[in-house]
Short mmCIF file of C-alpha atoms and ligand atoms in Angstrom, two decimals:
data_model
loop_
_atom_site.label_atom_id
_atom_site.label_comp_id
_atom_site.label_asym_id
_atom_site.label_seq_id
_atom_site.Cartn_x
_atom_site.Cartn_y
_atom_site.Cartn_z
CA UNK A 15 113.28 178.16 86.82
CA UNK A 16 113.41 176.55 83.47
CA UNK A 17 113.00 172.68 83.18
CA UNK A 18 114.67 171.38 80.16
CA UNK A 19 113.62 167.57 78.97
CA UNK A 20 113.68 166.12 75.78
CA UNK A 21 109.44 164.21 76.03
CA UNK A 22 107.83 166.93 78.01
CA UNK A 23 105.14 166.06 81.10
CA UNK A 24 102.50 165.97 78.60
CA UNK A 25 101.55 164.80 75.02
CA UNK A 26 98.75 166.02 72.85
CA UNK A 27 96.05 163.97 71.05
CA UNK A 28 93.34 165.81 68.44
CA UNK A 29 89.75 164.63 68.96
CA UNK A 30 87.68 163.99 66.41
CA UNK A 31 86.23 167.78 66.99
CA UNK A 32 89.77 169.26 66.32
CA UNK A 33 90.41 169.89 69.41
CA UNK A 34 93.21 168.92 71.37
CA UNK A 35 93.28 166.08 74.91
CA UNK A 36 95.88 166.70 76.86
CA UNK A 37 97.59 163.27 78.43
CA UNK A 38 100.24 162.57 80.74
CA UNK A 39 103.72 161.74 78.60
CA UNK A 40 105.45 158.23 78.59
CA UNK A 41 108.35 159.41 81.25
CA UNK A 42 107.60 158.32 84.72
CA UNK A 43 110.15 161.42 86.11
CA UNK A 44 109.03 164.02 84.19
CA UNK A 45 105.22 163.21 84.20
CA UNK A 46 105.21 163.68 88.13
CA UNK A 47 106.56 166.88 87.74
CA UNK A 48 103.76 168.60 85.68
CA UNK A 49 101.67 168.98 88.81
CA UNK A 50 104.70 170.09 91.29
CA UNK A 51 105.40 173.04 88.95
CA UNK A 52 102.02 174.25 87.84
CA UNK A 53 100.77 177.75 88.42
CA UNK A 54 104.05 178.60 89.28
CA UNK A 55 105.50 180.67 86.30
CA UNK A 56 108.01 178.58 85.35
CA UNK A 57 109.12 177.42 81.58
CA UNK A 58 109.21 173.93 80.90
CA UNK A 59 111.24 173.52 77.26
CA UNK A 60 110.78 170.13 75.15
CA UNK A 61 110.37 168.75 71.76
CA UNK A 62 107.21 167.63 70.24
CA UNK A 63 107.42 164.02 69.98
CA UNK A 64 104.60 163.18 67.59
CA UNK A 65 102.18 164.55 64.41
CA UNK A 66 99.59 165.45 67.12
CA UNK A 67 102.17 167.44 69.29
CA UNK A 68 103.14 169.31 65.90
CA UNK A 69 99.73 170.06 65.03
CA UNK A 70 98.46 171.48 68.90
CA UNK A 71 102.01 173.93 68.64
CA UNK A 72 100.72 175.03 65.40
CA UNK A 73 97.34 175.25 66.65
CA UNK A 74 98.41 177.16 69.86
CA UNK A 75 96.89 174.75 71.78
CA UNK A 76 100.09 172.83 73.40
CA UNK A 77 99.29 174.00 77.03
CA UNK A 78 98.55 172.24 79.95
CA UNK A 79 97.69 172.35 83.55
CA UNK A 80 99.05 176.14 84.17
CA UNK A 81 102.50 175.17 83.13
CA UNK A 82 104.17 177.21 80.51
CA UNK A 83 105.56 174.33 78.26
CA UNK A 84 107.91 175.50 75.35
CA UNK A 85 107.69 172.75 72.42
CA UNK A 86 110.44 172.55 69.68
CA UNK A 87 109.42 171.86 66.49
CA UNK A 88 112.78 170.38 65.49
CA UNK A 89 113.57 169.51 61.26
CA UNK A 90 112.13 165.98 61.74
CA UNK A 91 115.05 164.50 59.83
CA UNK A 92 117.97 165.94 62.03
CA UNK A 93 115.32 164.60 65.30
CA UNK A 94 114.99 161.43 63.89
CA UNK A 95 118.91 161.06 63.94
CA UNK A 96 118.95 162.77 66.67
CA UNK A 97 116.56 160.04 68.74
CA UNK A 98 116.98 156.84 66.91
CA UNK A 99 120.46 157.05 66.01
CA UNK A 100 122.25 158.35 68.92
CA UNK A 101 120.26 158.92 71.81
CA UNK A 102 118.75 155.35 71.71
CA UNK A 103 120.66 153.09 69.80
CA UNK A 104 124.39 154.42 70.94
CA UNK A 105 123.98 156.24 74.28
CA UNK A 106 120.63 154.30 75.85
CA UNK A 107 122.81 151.02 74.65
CA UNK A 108 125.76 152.73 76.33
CA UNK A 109 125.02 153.54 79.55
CA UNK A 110 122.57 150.26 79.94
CA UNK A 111 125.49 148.02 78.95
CA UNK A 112 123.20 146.39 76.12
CA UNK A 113 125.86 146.64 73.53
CA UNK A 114 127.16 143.12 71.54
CA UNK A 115 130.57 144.69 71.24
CA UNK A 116 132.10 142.32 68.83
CA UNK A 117 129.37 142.93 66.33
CA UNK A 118 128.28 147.02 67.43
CA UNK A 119 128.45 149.68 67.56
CA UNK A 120 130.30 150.88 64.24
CA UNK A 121 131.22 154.01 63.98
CA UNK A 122 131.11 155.61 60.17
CA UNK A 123 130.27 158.23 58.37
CA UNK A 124 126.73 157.15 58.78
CA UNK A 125 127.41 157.71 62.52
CA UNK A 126 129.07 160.76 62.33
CA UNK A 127 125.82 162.77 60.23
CA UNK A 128 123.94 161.78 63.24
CA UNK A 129 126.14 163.45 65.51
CA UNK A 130 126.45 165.99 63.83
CA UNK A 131 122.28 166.51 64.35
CA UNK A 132 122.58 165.39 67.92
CA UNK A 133 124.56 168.30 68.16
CA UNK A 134 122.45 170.44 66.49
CA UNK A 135 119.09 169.64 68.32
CA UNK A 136 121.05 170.21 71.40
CA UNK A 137 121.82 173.35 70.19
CA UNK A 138 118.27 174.02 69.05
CA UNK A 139 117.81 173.25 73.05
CA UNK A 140 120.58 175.17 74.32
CA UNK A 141 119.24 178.38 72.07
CA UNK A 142 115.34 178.28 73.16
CA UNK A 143 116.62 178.63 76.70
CA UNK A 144 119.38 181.37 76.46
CA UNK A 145 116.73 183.37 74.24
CA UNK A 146 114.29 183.31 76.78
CA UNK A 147 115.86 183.03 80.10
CA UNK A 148 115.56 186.06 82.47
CA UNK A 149 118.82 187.37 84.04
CA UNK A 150 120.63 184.40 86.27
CA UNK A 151 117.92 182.12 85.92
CA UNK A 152 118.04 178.32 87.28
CA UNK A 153 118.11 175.97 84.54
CA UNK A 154 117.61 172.25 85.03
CA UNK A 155 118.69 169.69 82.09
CA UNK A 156 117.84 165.86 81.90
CA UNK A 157 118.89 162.91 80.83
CA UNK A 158 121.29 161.82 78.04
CA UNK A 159 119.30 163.10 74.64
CA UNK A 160 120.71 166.22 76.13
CA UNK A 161 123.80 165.85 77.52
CA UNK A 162 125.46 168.75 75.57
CA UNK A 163 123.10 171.27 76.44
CA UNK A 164 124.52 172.89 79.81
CA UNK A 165 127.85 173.50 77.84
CA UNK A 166 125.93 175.05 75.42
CA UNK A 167 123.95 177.55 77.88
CA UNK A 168 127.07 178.32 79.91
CA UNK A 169 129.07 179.33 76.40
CA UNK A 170 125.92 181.87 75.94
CA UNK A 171 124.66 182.72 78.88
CA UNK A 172 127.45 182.14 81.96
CA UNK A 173 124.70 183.83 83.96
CA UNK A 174 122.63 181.47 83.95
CA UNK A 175 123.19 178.38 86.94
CA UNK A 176 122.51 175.06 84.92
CA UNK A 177 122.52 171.86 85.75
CA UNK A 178 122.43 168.30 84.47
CA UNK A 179 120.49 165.31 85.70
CA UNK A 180 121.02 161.48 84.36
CA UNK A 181 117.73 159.56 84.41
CA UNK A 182 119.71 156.24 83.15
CA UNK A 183 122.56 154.33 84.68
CA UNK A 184 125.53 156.32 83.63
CA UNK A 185 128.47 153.47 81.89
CA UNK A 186 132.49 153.42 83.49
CA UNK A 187 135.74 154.32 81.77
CA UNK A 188 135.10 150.88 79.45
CA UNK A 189 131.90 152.41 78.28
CA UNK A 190 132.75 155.72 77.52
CA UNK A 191 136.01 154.33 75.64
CA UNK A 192 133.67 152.47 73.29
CA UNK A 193 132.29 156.02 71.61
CA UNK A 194 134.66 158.10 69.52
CA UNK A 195 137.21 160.55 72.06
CA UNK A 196 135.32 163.12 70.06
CA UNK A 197 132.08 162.68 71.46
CA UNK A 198 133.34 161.23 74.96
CA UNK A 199 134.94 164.65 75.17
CA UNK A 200 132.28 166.51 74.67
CA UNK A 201 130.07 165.00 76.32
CA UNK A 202 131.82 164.88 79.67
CA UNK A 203 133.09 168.23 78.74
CA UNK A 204 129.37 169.56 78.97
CA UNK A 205 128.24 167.70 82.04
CA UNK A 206 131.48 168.27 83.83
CA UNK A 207 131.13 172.16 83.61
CA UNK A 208 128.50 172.42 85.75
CA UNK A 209 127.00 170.13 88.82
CA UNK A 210 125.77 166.47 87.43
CA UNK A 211 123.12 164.35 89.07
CA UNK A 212 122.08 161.07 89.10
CA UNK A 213 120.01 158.84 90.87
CA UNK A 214 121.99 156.59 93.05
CA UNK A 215 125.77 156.71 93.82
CA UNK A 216 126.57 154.14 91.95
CA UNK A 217 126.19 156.08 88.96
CA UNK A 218 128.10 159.19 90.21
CA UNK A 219 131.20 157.33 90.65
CA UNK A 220 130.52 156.10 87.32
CA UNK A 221 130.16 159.29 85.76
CA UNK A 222 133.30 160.77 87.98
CA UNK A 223 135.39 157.94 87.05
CA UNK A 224 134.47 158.14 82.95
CA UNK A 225 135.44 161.76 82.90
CA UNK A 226 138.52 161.47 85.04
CA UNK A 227 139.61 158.63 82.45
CA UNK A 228 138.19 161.29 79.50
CA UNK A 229 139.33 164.94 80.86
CA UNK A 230 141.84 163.72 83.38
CA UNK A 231 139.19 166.10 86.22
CA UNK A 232 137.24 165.58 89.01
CA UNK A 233 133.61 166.50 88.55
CA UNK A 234 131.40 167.79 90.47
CA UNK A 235 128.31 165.16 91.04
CA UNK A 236 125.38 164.48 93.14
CA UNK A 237 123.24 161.90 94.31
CA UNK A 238 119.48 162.68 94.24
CA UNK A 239 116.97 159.76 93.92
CA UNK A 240 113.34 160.20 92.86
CA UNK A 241 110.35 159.27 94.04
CA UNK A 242 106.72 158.97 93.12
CA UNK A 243 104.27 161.21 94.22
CA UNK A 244 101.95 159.57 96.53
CA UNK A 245 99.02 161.85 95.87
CA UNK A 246 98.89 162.12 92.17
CA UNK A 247 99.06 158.03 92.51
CA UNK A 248 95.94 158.13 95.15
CA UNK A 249 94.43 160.20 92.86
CA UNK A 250 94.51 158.02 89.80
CA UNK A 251 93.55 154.63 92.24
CA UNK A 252 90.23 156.69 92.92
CA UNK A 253 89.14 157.41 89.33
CA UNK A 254 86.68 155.83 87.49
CA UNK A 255 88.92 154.48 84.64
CA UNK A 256 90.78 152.76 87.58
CA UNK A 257 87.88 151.33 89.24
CA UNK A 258 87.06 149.42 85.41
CA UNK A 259 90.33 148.28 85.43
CA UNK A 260 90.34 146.86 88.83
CA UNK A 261 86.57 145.07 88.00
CA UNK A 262 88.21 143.55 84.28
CA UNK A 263 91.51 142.27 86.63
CA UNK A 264 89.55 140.29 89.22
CA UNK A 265 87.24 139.07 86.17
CA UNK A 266 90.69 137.60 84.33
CA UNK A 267 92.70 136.69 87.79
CA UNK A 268 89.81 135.36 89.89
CA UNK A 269 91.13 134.12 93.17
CA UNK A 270 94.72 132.85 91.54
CA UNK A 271 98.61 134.49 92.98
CA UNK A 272 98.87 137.22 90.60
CA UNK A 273 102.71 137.77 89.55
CA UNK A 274 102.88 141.22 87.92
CA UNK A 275 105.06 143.41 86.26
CA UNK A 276 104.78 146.72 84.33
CA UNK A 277 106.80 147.93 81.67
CA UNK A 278 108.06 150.00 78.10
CA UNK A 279 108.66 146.86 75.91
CA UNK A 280 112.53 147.40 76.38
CA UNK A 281 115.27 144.99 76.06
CA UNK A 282 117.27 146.47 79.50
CA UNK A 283 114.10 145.52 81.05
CA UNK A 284 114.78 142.04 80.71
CA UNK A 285 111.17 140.55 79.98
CA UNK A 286 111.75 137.57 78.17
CA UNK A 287 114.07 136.48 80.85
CA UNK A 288 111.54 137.33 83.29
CA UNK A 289 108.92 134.89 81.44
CA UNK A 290 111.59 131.94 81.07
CA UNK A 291 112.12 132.32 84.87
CA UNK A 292 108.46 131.87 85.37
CA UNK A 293 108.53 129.22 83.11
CA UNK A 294 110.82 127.53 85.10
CA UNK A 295 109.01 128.27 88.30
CA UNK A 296 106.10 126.25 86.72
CA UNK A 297 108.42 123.38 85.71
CA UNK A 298 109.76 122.62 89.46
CA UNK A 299 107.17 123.52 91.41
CA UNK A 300 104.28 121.48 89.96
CA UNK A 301 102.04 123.45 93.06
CA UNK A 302 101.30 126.64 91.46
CA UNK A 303 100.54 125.32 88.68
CA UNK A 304 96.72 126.85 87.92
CA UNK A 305 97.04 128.96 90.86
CA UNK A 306 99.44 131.83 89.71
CA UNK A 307 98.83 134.07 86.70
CA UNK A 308 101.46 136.16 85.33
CA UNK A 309 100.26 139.18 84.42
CA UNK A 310 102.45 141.57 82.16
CA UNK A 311 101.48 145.38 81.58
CA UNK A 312 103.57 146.49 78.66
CA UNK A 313 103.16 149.28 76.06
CA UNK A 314 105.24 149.70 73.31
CA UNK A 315 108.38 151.79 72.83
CA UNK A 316 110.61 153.30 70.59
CA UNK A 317 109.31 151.14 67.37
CA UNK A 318 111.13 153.26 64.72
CA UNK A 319 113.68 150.91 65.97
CA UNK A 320 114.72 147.34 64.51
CA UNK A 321 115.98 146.21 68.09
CA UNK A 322 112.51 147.23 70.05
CA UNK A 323 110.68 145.76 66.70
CA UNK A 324 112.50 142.51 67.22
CA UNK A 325 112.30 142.54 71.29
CA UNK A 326 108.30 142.98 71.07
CA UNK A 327 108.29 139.99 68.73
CA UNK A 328 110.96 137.85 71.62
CA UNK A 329 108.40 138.93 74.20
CA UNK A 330 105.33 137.80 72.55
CA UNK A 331 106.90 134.71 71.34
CA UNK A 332 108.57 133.79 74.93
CA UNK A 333 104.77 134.43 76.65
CA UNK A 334 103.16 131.99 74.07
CA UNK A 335 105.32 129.47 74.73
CA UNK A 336 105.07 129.36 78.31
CA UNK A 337 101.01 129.53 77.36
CA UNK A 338 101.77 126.60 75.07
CA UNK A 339 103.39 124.78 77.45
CA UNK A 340 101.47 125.22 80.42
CA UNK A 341 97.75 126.42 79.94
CA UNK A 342 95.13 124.09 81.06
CA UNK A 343 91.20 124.61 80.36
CA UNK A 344 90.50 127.42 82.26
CA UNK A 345 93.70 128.89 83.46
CA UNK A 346 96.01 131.17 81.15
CA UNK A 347 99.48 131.34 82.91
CA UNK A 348 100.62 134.35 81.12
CA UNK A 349 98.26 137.43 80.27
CA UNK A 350 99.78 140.17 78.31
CA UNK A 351 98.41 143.47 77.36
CA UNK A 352 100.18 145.92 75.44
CA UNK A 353 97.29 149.23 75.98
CA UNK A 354 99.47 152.44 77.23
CA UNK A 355 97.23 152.85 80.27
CA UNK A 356 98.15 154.43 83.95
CA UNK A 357 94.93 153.57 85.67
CA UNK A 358 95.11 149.64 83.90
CA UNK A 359 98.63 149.97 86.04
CA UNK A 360 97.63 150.96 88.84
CA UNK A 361 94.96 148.49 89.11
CA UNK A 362 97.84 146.31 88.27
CA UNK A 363 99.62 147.32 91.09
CA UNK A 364 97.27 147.51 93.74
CA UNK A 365 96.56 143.72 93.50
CA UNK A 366 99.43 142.00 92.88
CA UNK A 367 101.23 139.06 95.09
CA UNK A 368 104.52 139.51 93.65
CA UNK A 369 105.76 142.34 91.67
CA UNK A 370 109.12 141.65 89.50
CA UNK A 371 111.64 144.09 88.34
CA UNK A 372 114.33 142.43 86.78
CA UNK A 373 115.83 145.05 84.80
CA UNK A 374 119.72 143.84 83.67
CA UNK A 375 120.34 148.01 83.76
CA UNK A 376 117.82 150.82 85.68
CA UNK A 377 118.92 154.46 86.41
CA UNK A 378 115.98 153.93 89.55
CA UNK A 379 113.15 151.80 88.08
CA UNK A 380 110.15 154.03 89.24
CA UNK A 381 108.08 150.71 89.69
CA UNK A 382 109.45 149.12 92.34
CA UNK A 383 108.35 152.50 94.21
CA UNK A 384 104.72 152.91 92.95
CA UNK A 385 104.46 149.34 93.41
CA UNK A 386 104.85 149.08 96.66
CA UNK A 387 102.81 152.46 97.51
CA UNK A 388 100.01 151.48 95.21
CA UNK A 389 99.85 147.94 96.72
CA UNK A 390 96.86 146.58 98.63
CA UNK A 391 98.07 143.06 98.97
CA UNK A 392 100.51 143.14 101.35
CA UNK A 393 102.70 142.47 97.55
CA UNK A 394 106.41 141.05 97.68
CA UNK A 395 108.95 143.01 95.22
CA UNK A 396 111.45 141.02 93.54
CA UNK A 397 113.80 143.79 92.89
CA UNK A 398 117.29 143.12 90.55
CA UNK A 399 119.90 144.28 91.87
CA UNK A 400 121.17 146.24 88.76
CA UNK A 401 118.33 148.76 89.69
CA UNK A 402 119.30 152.05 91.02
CA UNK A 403 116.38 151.80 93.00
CA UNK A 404 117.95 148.52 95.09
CA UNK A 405 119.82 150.47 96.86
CA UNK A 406 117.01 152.21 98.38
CA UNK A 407 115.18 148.64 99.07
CA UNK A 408 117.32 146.08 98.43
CA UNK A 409 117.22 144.34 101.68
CA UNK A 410 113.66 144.42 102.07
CA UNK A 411 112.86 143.54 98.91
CA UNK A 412 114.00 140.27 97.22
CA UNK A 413 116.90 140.38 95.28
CA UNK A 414 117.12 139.23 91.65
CA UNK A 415 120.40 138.32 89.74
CA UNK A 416 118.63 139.48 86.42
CA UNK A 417 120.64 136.87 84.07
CA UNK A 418 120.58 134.37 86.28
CA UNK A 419 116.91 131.92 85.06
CA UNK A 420 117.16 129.69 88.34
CA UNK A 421 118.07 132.44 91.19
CA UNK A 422 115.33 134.58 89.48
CA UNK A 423 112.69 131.36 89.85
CA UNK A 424 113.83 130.72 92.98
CA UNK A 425 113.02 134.49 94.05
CA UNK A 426 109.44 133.73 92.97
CA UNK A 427 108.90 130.96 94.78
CA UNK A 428 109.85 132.52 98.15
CA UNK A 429 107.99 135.53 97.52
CA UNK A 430 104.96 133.20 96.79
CA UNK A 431 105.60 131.05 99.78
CA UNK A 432 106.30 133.92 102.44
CA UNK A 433 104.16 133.72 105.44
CA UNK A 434 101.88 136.38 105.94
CA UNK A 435 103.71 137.85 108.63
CA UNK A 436 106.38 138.27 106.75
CA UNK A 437 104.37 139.39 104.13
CA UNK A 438 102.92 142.11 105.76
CA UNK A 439 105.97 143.31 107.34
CA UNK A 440 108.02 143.62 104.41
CA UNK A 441 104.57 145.25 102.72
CA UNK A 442 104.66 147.70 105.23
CA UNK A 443 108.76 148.88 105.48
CA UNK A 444 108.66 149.31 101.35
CA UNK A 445 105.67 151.36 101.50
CA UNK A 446 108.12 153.49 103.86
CA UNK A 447 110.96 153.26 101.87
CA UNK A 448 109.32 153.57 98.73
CA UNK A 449 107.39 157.06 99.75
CA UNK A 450 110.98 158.21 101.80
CA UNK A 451 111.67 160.75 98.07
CA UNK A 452 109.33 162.82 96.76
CA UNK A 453 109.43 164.77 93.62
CA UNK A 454 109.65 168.02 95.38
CA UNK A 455 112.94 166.68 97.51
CA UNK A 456 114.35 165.58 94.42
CA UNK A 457 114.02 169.06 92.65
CA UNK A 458 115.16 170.81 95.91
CA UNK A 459 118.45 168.38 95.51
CA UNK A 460 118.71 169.62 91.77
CA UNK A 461 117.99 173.51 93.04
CA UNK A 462 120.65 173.10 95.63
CA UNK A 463 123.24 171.68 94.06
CA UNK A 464 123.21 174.93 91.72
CA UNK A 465 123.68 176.81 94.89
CA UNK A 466 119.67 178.11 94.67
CA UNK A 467 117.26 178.60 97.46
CA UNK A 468 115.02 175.69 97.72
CA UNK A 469 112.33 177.93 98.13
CA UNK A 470 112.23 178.48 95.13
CA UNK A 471 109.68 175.78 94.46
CA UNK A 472 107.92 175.37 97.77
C1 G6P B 522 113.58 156.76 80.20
C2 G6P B 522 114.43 157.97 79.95
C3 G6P B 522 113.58 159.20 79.62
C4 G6P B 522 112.64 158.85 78.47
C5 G6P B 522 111.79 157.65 78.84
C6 G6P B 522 110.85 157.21 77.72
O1 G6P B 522 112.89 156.89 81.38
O2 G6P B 522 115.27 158.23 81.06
O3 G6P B 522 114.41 160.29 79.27
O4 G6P B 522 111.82 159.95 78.14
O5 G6P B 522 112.66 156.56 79.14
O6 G6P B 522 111.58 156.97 76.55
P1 G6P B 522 111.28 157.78 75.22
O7 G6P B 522 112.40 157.45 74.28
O8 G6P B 522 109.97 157.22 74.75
O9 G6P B 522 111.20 159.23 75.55
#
């Protein structure tokens, strides 16, 4: 089996010594792979994502945990337009609806060079596979940086069984008529030749509905949701680094409501409308005032971008000026901290009252399901309803209208008022729900829907 994804399970930093530290990479999905697959013998193809990466492929020290991980060392300029241009700021903005369509996108010349280099790392993709691949080999694609890869293998290689899996929302006939027919035809050309996947049905009718209005077909898609793995979690809750974060939360926290969310600093993840709901919370209910503390986990993402540079500013600027407003000697409403760290997360999530995930978009949101298995607070998920992973939890989670200030206010104040019977009950069916998927059920979905054994990988 061959695993194609554009960030790989792991990234590589140099130590001062020369050597190279292997760490887990930024995607939730594709991190919680690494350990399904290792010492297995399968290839695991994606591109190296920083200087470091570059330097351990040159070094021949890009390995990890038994898995046989295949980096690309693409032409950084063609990557660059590759990433930034298209992948992020046309289909990301696509398929998450973020697009101010009287002002963008604009499609020039400008436009067209960088699909011209999407195309090509795909094919760069496409060609490190079909070299490699043994004789009618299973190949698994994901997400939208390569959406014209499976067409690519199947042109070369029809031996090979591919298919394609959509971490993101995927956007309806009025999204896909935004990009130029070109590139709406070959992108649904590509995913529509082989078996598609996606995480909730919502976006397979999506996707079936964009390419009948595209191709004028009916393609073949399925529904396979992920979920965390509960072990690999346990086993970062027990570690050291995880134990120091726990001790520095209860030092900042103390014995206040803890309101907590984790995220990339993202504009579909809605943040600064998550702190003007809070805000607002604070304004009408005078009560928790001094006893709740917002705590935000966010690391930085995508900053070769003017629209992430700009949202990081919004978010700092919207948390200071609930601070402004509201802090009192002693008590900080908001606490932000931008670090990149699991374990600090996982603290994160094992203590708070109220997790929110408010996304306005969310292929699955892989938070609302560690939350709720990391918790040990008997925690109450305020879950938006434009996340694939409501439909999974929505009705035991509360639901949040993500552009709506007051409903999203009001959602915090019930979760912070619930009895504790409630509490505990609702605790207690998400931590069911939200450990219903593994990451080996979601592979065997991806295995069987290109007609392969799910043995395979057991
Ligand atoms: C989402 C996408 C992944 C992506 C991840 C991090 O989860 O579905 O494909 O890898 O975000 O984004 P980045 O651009 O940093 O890889």
């Amino acid at each position: 089996m061959i695993i194609v994804s554009h960030r790989g399970p792991y990234t590589f930093v140099r130590r001062p010594d020369g050597s190279f530290e292997t760490r887990r990479g930024a995607g939730g999905v594709v991190s919680a792979l690494g350990p399904l697959l290792a010492g297995k013998g399968h290839l695991w193809v994606a591109a190296t994502m920083t200087d470091d990466d570059r330097a351990a492929l040159r070094a021949g020290a890009a390995r990890a945990e038994a898995i046989d991980v295949a980096l690309l060392d693409l032409d950084p300029v063609l990557h660059r337009l590759h990433y930034d241009v298209v992948s992020n700021s046309v289909l990301w903005f696509l398929h998450h609806g973020l697009f101010d369509l009287p002002r963008r996108p604009r499609f020039d010349r400008r436009f067209r060079e960088a699909w011209d280099a999407y195309v090509e790392v795909n094919r760069n993709f496409a060609a490190a596979v079909t070299e490699q691949a043994p004789e009618g080999d299973v190949v698994l694609v994901q997400d939208y940086q390569l959406a014209l890869v499976p067409g690519m293998i199947r042109a070369d290689r029809p031996d090979l069984r591919v298919s394609h899996f959509t971490h993101t929302p995927f956007c309806g006939p009025d999204g896909i008529r935004v990009l130029p027919d070109e590139a709406a035809r070959s992108l649904c050309s590509s995913m529509a030749g082989g078996p598609a996947g996606f995480h909730t049905q919502r976006w397979v009718a999506n996707y079936q509905a964009s390419v009948r209005d595209v191709l004028g077909s009916e393609p073949a898609a399925f529904c396979a949701s992920f979920g965390p793995d509960r072990g690999a979690l346990e086993a970062v809750a027990a570690s050291a680094e995880t134990a120091a974060a726990r001790e520095s939360l209860a030092a900042l926290v103390g014995d206040r409501r803890v309101v907590l969310r984790t995220d990339r600093i993202e504009p579909s993840k809605n943040i600064v409308r998550g702190f003007l709901a809070y805000d607002l919370l604070l304004e009408e209910h005078p009560e928790w005032r001094e006893r709740v503390v917002f705590v935000a986990l966010l690391y930085p993402s995508r900053q070769s971008l003017l629209e992430y540079l700009a949202y990081s500013q919004e978010v700092e600027l919207a948390a200071a000026r609930v601070n402004e407003r509201w802090a009192r000697p002693g008590w900080t409403p908001v606490i932000v901290d931008s670090r990149d760290d699991f374990p600090r997360s996982v603290a994160g999530l094992e203590r708070y009252d109220v997790l929110l995930v408010n996304p306005l978009k969310d292929g699955l949101n892989l938070v609302a399901k560690e939350g709720p298995l990391a918790n040990r607070s008997d925690g109450v998920l305020c879950l938006s309803r434009e996340a694939g992973a409501f439909d999974e939890l929505g009705d035991v989670a509360l639901a949040v209208q993500p552009y709506d200030l007051e409903q999203t206010a009001a959602a915090l104040h019930t979760a912070l008022s619930m009895e504790p019977a409630e509490r505990v009950a609702r605790a207690a069916e998400l931590k069911v729900r939200a450990g219903a998927r593994t990451p080996h059920d979601w592979l065997v979905d991806q295995l069987r829907a290109c007609g392969v054994d799910a043995d395979a990988v057991s």
